[in-house]
Every structure is written in structure tokens, then in C-alpha cells.
C-alpha angles and dihedrals in degrees: 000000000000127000125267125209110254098212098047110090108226123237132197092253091057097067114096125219086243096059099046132043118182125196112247090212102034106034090227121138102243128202127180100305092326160036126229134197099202123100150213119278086269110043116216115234120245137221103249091215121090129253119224119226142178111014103327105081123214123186117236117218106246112019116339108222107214118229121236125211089245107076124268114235115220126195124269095303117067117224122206111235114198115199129192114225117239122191095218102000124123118270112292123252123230127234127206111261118241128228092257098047110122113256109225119198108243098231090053092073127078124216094242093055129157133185089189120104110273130218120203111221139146103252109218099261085051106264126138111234110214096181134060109317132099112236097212102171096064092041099050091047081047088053102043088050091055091047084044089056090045096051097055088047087051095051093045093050086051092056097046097052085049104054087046091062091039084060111090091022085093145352110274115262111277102023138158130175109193089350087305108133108224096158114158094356122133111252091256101058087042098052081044091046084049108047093046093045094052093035085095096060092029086105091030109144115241120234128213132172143193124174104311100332120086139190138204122208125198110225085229101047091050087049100239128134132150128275102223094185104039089044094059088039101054089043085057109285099123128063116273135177092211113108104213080068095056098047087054099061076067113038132359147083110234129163132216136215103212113249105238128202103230129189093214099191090052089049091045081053094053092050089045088053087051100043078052088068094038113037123096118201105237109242116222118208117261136175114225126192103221104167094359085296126127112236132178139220112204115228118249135192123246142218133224122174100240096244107201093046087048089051090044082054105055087043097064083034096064115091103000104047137053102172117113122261130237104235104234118228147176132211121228117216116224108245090233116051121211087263087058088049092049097049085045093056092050101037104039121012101041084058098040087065095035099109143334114290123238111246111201116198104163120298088348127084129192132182106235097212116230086244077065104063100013102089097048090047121084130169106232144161108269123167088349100308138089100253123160120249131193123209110225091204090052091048088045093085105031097048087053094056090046104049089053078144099050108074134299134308120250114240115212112219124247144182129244146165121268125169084346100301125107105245128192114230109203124234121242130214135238149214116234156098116315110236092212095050086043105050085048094056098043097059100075090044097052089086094038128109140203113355091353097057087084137088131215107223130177115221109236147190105279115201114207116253090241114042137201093260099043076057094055093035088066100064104216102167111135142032109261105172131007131168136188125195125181126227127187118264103278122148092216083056092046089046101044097029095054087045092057100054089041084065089042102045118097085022107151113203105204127214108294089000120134122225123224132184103201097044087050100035096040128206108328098243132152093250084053088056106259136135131202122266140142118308125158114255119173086353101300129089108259122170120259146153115273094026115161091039094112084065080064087043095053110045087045084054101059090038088062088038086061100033089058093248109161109243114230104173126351124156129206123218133281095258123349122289104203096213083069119070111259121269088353102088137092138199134192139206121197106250092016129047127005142173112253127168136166135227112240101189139088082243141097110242124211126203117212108183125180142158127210087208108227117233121204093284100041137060112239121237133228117208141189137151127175127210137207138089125325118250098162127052087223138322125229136182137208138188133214114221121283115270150160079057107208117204124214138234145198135277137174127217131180099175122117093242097061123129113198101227128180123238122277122196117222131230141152124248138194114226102198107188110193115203110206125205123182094348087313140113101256092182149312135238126193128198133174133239122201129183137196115223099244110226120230109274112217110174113227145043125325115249128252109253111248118239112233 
């Protein structure tokens, strides 16, 4: 490359055909590979107007200088000529390239190039046309496919929105709710067509069986009713986006459980009330010592009614069945099968009672005997297993009577009446072995033998069960009720009826505590120390042991009725004994009825119970007070006239345990008791007597009627 002048303008007619080189196809001023748009050190200045080239022509400012098809030389430097390419112009004319004009690589340019905009289309035969053009056959097929796509979305969005619009106006074709045909109705003449067509089995009683027991359970009482609204909406009577609900209002067969409103917690109540009469608790085994014996109870399965099915059931029941249901259960398995009791038997219990144990307290030694323990050891299921267990209260008493030699007993403290005041007697400790150390120690040498079937114990201080200060705690300081009653002169009565206030006498009745007689006085037995005598059974007089005891009863009774005590179960006799008062008397009878009442104070009550016994001259005297602290200024009683009178009538007995007994006439009878509080009624309580008429009693058989 040679140098050029700097301050020499350069003109066309200047180039040389060394320097420049011009495509003859694609009007570009060519040099070696490459153009370049970088100078010589002195660039040479450039006409600003443009220079037409190829076959557009386009005038120059000052003399265009025309291009041939051989190519033009410049001088040293090479100038870039750009042509625009004309389809029938002259032949374009070149410019000389500036300093700034972009440099193109040669090979980079095709020979169909374009600088105009392009535009990309299909021609008719199928070519593609790179260059100017505009290929309208393929774009406007391109253009109506796209119209024709949004068209279809636009339909079905129509029809979509439509048919969600057109859900909820009316029931979908072929439709029942609870076997009620709505179909096409609107919701609100379905909901009307339902209600009136289930409003006769609204109320409708639910039927459930099982085996041959059966239960019937009231809708309302089991809290269920029907849902009107819920029950159209859910079977299509609301709006709803989802197609297969559209296409249903059209075409379709489709049935409906009715939707319910259920008070979950009343129908848990009315299965409960049923399982009540169905379950059966599962029994485990066990091994029990009566009389120092094992024996077994055999395990058992056991039945439950399986709550939430049963509840499912009446819920699908109600309205559109009324056949019964079959109540569903479940059986419970008893942790321990037959084959563990029987290991058990054989591996535990018939050990545990095999022989006395050692009991080592120091340098003594005493053989616990197995009537000692065996009554508090049982052979039970524990952590799912058959394991023996002692009871510490049960071993209390007899390991007592068995250590005579090991320390003292502990003595609880009481109160009695001396000189007509309540005193409190102090207990007193002792010095023994302690039950709940014991009955843990025992356990593991129950099933011992030989030297290790023994067990290494420490005396210790025993405090008694009812201490000095439970005693004083209590606040038994005055007499608050007391009642006598009178009985003809009769051993037997002499004999019972001083036993029985011998076992009643020195009870304390603790705050809140209910009394019981026959839990306090026990069976009347003769090993109790009862005789026989006269009592009522089936409304005659029979003999029988512990006759004369309702005398007892019933003087215990009106000692509670006037002491406030709150009477929990009293019953009178049979028919009425005038030496009683009338509607205020009880009788018992062991296994049956019985005389109960509760303390109601914040105060310990004492029963003191005598009887001055009667001899052939005298009457005998019943006698019972209770002590404690006055809630009440005084109690009195009252009583309505007799009515409803009953009249007797005659039987015949020839048995040998007949007792001839005159008539009694029956009747019914109020009890009103009044509670006064600072000089006021407090309150009033009312109970009811009432009285069989007692036949006549003649002892023997009934005559023959005689013919006329």
C-alpha cells in the first residue's frame, strides 16, 4: 500500500484499478479477503451525497461518476461502495467509502443479498423468498387458521360460561333425591316437591335388630332431620364450573341420598342406648384362692356394638328405608387365651398354695400359713400376661392373726358415750409388719420352694387406720336424733334384736358417708348370732332366722328421720304393724331390701344402739340415738289421712311353717318431715306408705265345699 497526500482531495478519476476491486454481483468494493474501514494516516474527504449503485440510480451532488461492470481501482486506500439493488434501473453508480463505513468481510455476503427489510412467506409453487416480496398466499392461509382457532376457543368459552349460568336455574334431567323425582325443576320447587314428599316419614321410627332383641330409635331423639337446601344443591341445584354438571341438565340418570342435619353428639347418645343392651364386657381368666383352693375362671370373649358403623347405618336408614337394621358388632378377644390359664394354673397358682412361707424378722422366723395370704392373692391379667397379686387391705387382717408372736396390734381411735357426753378414745400404735411391704415381697416367693420360698421382713411402727385426730376432726359433741320403739315379751326378740344393736352400735357415719344395715349388720346366720322368729315373707308371717330385726330397722329408721339424715332407700312392711308408727317404719331382708341413708353434714355421726330386753311381765324396749352437730333447730313429721283402703281376705296353709295371723286391712298414707332453721321452715320432704291388706292366716287345709 502506497501513501496518499493528506492535503489532495481525492476524485473518482484518481483511483486506480490496483487499489479497488468491485463485485460485479454485489456492487461491493472488494480488496484482497476484506475490507477494511480504516485509512491511511491522511484520510481522504468524501463527497456527503450518496452514490447510486446497481440498478437504482441516485444522483451525487456534484458529477456522478457512473460504475462499470469491470471493476473501478482506487488509490492505495480501498473504499467501500454500497449499492441498492434495483430490478430495471441503470447501472448503479459507487461512492467513495468514509472513514467510519462498516468494513464487511467479503465471504460473509451472499450473492442474493438485501439490506431491505424481509419478510419470511410460502410463495405459491412452494418456495421460500428470502429477499423484498411479500408472499400473501401463505400468510393469509397462516392468518385465517389462526381467526378460525380463535373462533372455536371463543365459542366454547361462550358455551361454558353459559352452561355455568344455565346450572342452578333447574335440577338436572333424570333426577331423584331419596327416590323423589325433581328433575328439571327450579331449586326452589325441588327443595318444595322434597320436603312434602318425606314429610311423612319425616317422623318415621328407626329399626334395628340384633338377634332377637330389637330397638327403635325416634328421628328427633337421635337428632336427625332433613336438609332441604343442601340436599337440592348437592344433587345439582347450585351453580357449578364443573362440565359433567352441565352435560347433566341435558342428558343423564343420576340418584340422590338425602343430606341430613345431625346432631352428632344426640345420635352418639341413641347407639350408646342400644350398645348398652348389646355389649358384653370381655372376661379375662383369673385364679382365685377360695379356701386356700385355686380356682379358675375361664376367659370369655366379649361383644361391643361397633358405634360409628351403627351410626353410619341409621344415617342412610333415615328417610329411604324402613327395613330393620342389623345392629353391627365386634367381638373382643380376651388378652389371655384357655392354653395361658392353664399355664398359669399349673406354673404359678398351684405353687403359690403349696406350703406356708418363712417369715424372717430378725432372729425369729415364722411360717406365714398359706389361710393367711390366700385370700388377699389372686392370679390375674397385668400388662398382658397372667401375673399374682396380692392385696395389701385383704392381707391387713390375716397377717395380723398369724404373726401373734411379731409385735403389737395398732388400735384406731373411737368415740363413745360415757356419763352422757360423746368421748373420744385415742388410738393407739402398734408394732408390726407393714401389708404393703408384705404383699410386695410375697409375690416372687409364692412360686419358691425349699430355702427360697421365704422372705426377710423389719417390724415396724404401725399406725392405726382411724387416728385420734380423724376422731376429733369429726365434732361429735351432742345428741341430734334419737327414737324407741316397744315389742311383746318374745326370747327370739330379746335374743336378734339385742345382736343387732350390738353390730350397729359405735358406727361412725362420716361426712358424706352412707349407712347401710346390712352391710354393717351382715347375713343373719347362726354363726352371726341369730336365732329363728317370726318375720313377713310374701305377706304372711313364716319362721325364719333373724326374726324380730325390723324392730332394729325401724327404730334406726326414725332416729335418722329426726337427726336429718337423707333417706336413700327404706321399705315399709308388707302390711302395717300397729306397734310401729304409722308410715314411718322399715324392714329388711339380707340379699333384697335393705335400710340406707347418708349423711348430709360437715360432721361425723355416731350410732348408739341398746335394748332394755322384755320378760313375760314387761314390754321390751328398742332403743337408738345418734350424735353429732346440729344442723337443724328441730324435725317434725306429719301424716295425711289413710286411703285407697284395701280389704283382706282369707287363705289356708297346711304347711309346718304356717303362722295363724288375723286380717289387716290396707291403706296408703303421706309422711310429710318439716326441717326448721332459726324458728323457720327450712323445707319439707313428702314420701308415701303404702300398705297391703294381710289375709287371715288359718293354718290348715281348705274345706271341701259342701254340696246343697
Amino acid at each position: 500500500m502506497t501513501d496518499q497526500t493528506p492535503d489532495r482531495p481525492r476524485d473518482d478519476d484518481d483511483a486506480t484499478a490496483d487499489d479497488v476491486t468491485v463485485d460485479p454481483e454485489s456492487g461491493l468494493v472488494l480488496e484482497n479477503d476484506e475490507l477494511d474501514l480504516t485509512a491511511d494516516e491522511s484520510p481522504t474527504p468524501v463527497e456527503e451525497s450518496p452514490t447510486p449503485v446497481e440498478e437504482s440510480p441516485t444522483p451525487a451532488e456534484e458529477s456522478p461518476t457512473p460504475v462499470e461492470e469491470s471493476p473501478t481501482p482506487a488509490e492505495e486506500s480501498p473504499t467501500p461502495v454500497r449499492r441498492t439493488p434495483v430490478e430495471d434501473g441503470p447501472a448503479p453508480e459507487t461512492r467513495v467509502a468514509r472513514d467510519d463505513d462498516l468494513v464487511i468481510p467479503a465471504h460473509a455476503v451472499s450473492d442474493d443479498w438485501d439490506d431491505r427489510p424481509q419478510a419470511s412467506a410460502t410463495s405459491a409453487d412452494g418456495g421460500d423468498h428470502a429477499g423484498g416480496g411479500t408472499g400473501t398466499g401463505s400468510g393469509s392461509s397462516r392468518h385465517w387458521g389462526r381467526y378460525a382457532l380463535l373462533a372455536v376457543v371463543a365459542l366454547v368459552c361462550a358455551a361454558y360460561v353459559t352452561g355455568y349460568f344455565l346450572t342452578g336455574t333447574r335440577m338436572p334431567s333424570d333426577t331423584t333425591i331419596a327416590g323423589v323425582d325433581v328433575s328439571g325443576q327450579s331449586p326452589a320447587e325441588a327443595r318444595a316437591t322434597l320436603e312434602q314428599a318425606l314429610a311423612p316419614v319425616a317422623d318415621r321410627e328407626i329399626d334395628l335388630t340384633y338377634g332377637r332383641k330389637t330397638f327403635a330409635i325416634k328421628p328427633a331423639d337421635a337428632g336427625l332431620a332433613l336438609d332441604a337446601d343442601r340436599s337440592v344443591a348437592e344433587a345439582g341445584g347450585a351453580r357449578s364450573w364443573d362440565p359433567r354438571d352441565m352435560v347433566a341438565l341435558f342428558v343423564g340418570d343420576r340418584e340422590h341420598a338425602p343430606v341430613l342435619d345431625v346432631d352428632d353428639a344426640a345420635l352418639a347418645s341413641s347407639v350408646a342406648a342400644i350398645s348398652e343392651g348389646i355389649d358384653e364386657e370381655v372376661v379375662e381368666p383369673q385364679i382365685t384362692f377360695p379356701k386356700a383352693t385355686p380356682t379358675a375362671r375361664q376367659p370369655k370373649a366379649g361383644l361391643v356394638v361397633s358405634r360409628s358403623d351403627a351410626a353410619d347405618a341409621i344415617r342412610a336408614a333415615y328417610l329411604v328405608s324402613d327395613e330393620p337394621i342389623e345392629v353391627p358388632t365386634a367381638a373382643v378377644e380376651p388378652t389371655v387365651d384357655a392354653d395361658g390359664l392353664a399355664a398359669a394354673m399349673t406354673q404359678i397358682a398351684e405353687p403359690a398354695v403349696s406350703g406356708p412361707v418363712t417369715l424372717k424378722v430378725g432372729d425369729t422366723s415364722v411360717a406365714l400359713p398359706v389361710t393367711a395370704f390366700a385370700p388377699a392373692l389372686t392370679v390375674q391379667v397385668q400388662d398382658g400376661s397372667l401375673k399374682p397379686v396380692i392385696d395389701a387391705e385383704e392381707l391387713a387382717g390375716p397377717l395380723t392373726d398369724s404373726t401373734t408372736g411379731i409385735g403389737t396390734e395398732a388400735v384406731d381411735a373411737t368415740v363413745r358415750i360415757e356419763g352422757g357426753k360423746p368421748v373420744v378414745v385415742p388410738g393407739k400404735e402398734g408394732l408390726g409388719l407393714q401389708p404393703e411391704e408384705m404383699a410386695t415381697a410375697l409375690v416372687p416367693a409364692l412360686t419358691q420352694t425349699g430355702d427360697a420360698r421365704s422372705v426377710a421382713v423389719e417390724a415396724k411402727v404401725v399406725q392405726p387406720q382411724f387416728t385420734t385426730a380423724d376422731a376429733e376432726a369429726l365434732k361429735i359433741t351432742e345428741k341430734i336424733g334419737e327414737f324407741e320403739t316397744k315389742f311383746p315379751y318374745a326370747e327370739y326378740r330379746n335374743t336378734n334384736q339385742s345382736r343387732g344393736a350390738e353390730l350397729i352400735d359405735g358406727t361412725i357415719v362420716k361426712p358424706g358417708e352412707t349407712f347401710s344395715f346390712n352391710d354393717t349388720v351382715g347375713e343373719r346366720t347362726e354363726a352371726n348370732g341369730f336365732v329363728t322368729g317370726t318375720v313377713i315373707n310374701g305377706g304372711v308371717f313364716r319362721e325364719e332366722l333373724g326374726g324380730g330385726v325390723s324392730q332394729v330397722v325401724t327404730t334406726l329408721y326414725n332416729a335418722g328421720f329426726f337427726g336429718g339424715m337423707g333417706d336413700v332407700e327404706h321399705h315399709p312392711h308388707a302390711f302395717y304393724i300397729d306397734r310401729y308408727p304409722v308410715g314411718r317404719e322399715a324392714t329388711v331382708y339380707y340379699g333384697s331390701l335393705d335400710l340406707r341413708f347418708k349423711n348430709p353434714t360437715d360432721y361425723g355421726v355416731l350410732i348408739r344402739a341398746y335394748v332394755n330386753k322384755s320378760t313375760p311381765g314387761t314390754q321390751g324396749e328398742m332403743h337408738v340415738e345418734l350424735w353429732s352437730t346440729k344442723v337443724w333447730d328441730k324435725v317434725e313429721a306429719d301424716a295425711s289421712p289413710r286411703r285407697n283402703g284395701r280389704s283382706p281376705g282369707t287363705q289356708y296353709d297346711d304347711t309346718d311353717r304356717c303362722v295363724a295371723q288375723a286380717p289387716i286391712a290396707g291403706f296408703d298414707i303421706d309422711i310429710v318431715r318439716t326441717f326448721f332453721k332459726d324458728g323457720k321452715v327450712a323445707k319439707t320432704e313428702t314420701d308415701t306408705a303404702n300398705y297391703q291388706a294381710a289375709d287371715r292366716v288359718i293354718c290348715g287345709k281348705k274345706p271341701e265345699p259342701k254340696d246343697d
